[in-house]
Amino acid sequence: EKGGHEYFMLKEIEEQPEALANTLRGHFESGRIILDEQRISDQDLRDVDKVFVVACGSAYHSGLVAKYAIEHWTRLPVEVELASEFRYRDPVLDRDTLVVAVSQSGETADTLEAVRHAREQKARVLAVCNTNGAQIPRESDAVLYTHAGPEIGVASTKAFLAQIAANYLVGLALAQARGTKYPDEVAREFAELEAMPAAVQKVLSTVDQVRDLGRRIADSKAVLFLGRHVGFPVALEGALKLKELAYMHAEGFAAGELKHGPIALIEEGLPVVVVMPSPKGRAVLHSKLVSNISEIQARGARTIVIAEEGDETVRPFADELIEVPAVPTLLQPLVSTVPLQVLAAEIARTRGYDVDKPRNLAKSVTVE
Ligand code: M6R
């Protein structure tokens, strides 16, 4: 049932194009984005004036990614918060607040409690969930299901990519309701999402290269991950994968923070994974990251660079270069996350750990 793979996680990584395609299917009909269940009126959706995304772990990272798109498309303020923190402070919520609860299992205790708290404060709750009929969607006002299929590996992979796609659909649904995007723009954004399964399929051709790299750096004592803009949550996700699977010290940083502390960690031979933005996107983001890489390389770091194919400027600074296909900036996390998943799994395997069942972790965390 592992489809010829040594572990489920690798199978699930390879199922990501399908998970994305299945998640998008049926959500754009007659020129409109549609949710799976909507128990709030279109008018209430139009009246939303603030969005919170609440989630844990990788689902939280999917929210961090989506913030860039939702704010850009809807011009609504979006806060992304760990469910366990959201619940125990006093967030400002009312009936015009939309709380998006993202949970693969739909049973995560912290996220469920956050949903209950939000509804007590009269906020509207939209669940993004991978499990039909789970508790979180049952208690929500609207639901968008990710169709990643069952995820066996404790480390989230295909559910994470599907969450990003679903969160983006939530952003487009809001933009459509509010009229901040014309119908033809919504259609164009959806078409770009629909092109992503093929792009992710292309990234899968790097699996052997990344596994080989993983074997070569498996005895490192730590790995750092750097990114900017949408690449920042990708860095956090890459570090989380490595912590949970390989039991290695791993940290994700916003590249702009380097000089505010983390650069002190750089030492000879330390692997640093850098998630590059497209050179064809915002040039300033790209050039700032190139200068970050040159700084850490000059201090002895072993730079592992995830960059758009054909990005020649970055080549001289990359000790290892992993190329991903060119896609629109907001969609880059869907391609750049994939090599980081493979890297973590292979490092864990090389160190002799159970990739599908890391120590101390459960697939679904049903206690707070
Ligand atoms: O089922 P959920 O999406 O609510 O789970 C949230 C986290 O527990 C989950 O993403 C966890 O961080 C994964 N092990 C990460 O790979």
mmCIF file of C-alpha atoms and ligand atoms in Angstrom, residues 56-60 102-108 111 136 154-157 163 237 240-241 244 361-365, ligand 1:
data_model
loop_
_atom_site.group_PDB
_atom_site.id
_atom_site.type_symbol
_atom_site.label_atom_id
_atom_site.label_comp_id
_atom_site.label_asym_id
_atom_site.label_seq_id
_atom_site.Cartn_x
_atom_site.Cartn_y
_atom_site.Cartn_z
ATOM 1 C CA CYS A 56 -1.465 24.543 14.586
ATOM 2 C CA GLY A 57 1.783 23.223 13.138
ATOM 3 C CA SER A 58 1.910 22.928 9.371
ATOM 4 C CA ALA A 59 -1.687 24.107 9.055
ATOM 5 C CA TYR A 60 -0.569 27.327 10.746
ATOM 6 C CA VAL A 102 -7.402 25.155 9.126
ATOM 7 C CA SER A 103 -7.027 21.552 10.217
ATOM 8 C CA GLN A 104 -6.173 18.426 8.277
ATOM 9 C CA SER A 105 -7.784 16.132 10.832
ATOM 10 C CA GLY A 106 -10.553 18.488 11.861
ATOM 11 C CA GLU A 107 -10.107 17.188 15.397
ATOM 12 C CA THR A 108 -7.159 19.206 16.728
ATOM 13 C CA THR A 111 -8.146 24.594 16.858
ATOM 14 C CA ILE A 136 -14.288 21.350 13.374
ATOM 15 C CA VAL A 154 2.646 11.974 10.756
ATOM 16 C CA ALA A 155 4.505 14.759 8.985
ATOM 17 C CA SER A 156 2.063 16.672 6.859
ATOM 18 C CA THR A 157 2.901 16.935 3.148
ATOM 19 C CA GLN A 163 -4.426 23.619 2.622
ATOM 20 C CA GLU A 237 7.721 24.601 7.326
ATOM 21 C CA LEU A 240 9.420 21.964 11.261
ATOM 22 C CA LYS A 241 9.698 18.953 8.932
ATOM 23 C CA GLU A 244 9.886 16.365 13.696
ATOM 24 C CA LEU A 361 4.216 12.661 17.933
ATOM 25 C CA ALA A 362 0.640 11.726 17.106
ATOM 26 C CA LYS A 363 -1.055 12.301 13.762
ATOM 27 C CA SER A 364 -3.910 14.102 15.382
ATOM 28 C CA VAL A 365 -3.461 16.071 18.609
HETATM 29 O O1 M6R B 1 -4.857 18.004 11.855
HETATM 30 P P1 M6R B 1 -4.266 19.382 11.944
HETATM 31 O O2 M6R B 1 -4.054 20.000 10.591
HETATM 32 O O3 M6R B 1 -5.089 20.293 12.809
HETATM 33 O O4 M6R B 1 -2.858 19.210 12.609
HETATM 34 C C1 M6R B 1 -2.061 20.322 12.943
HETATM 35 C C2 M6R B 1 -0.672 19.899 13.345
HETATM 36 O O5 M6R B 1 -0.710 19.022 14.420
HETATM 37 C C3 M6R B 1 0.097 19.245 12.193
HETATM 38 O O6 M6R B 1 0.172 20.066 11.054
HETATM 39 C C4 M6R B 1 1.524 18.892 12.644
HETATM 40 O O7 M6R B 1 2.252 20.064 12.879
HETATM 41 C C5 M6R B 1 2.231 18.014 11.611
HETATM 42 N N1 M6R B 1 2.858 16.901 12.268
HETATM 43 C C6 M6R B 1 3.296 18.760 10.850
HETATM 44 O O8 M6R B 1 3.961 17.948 9.935
#
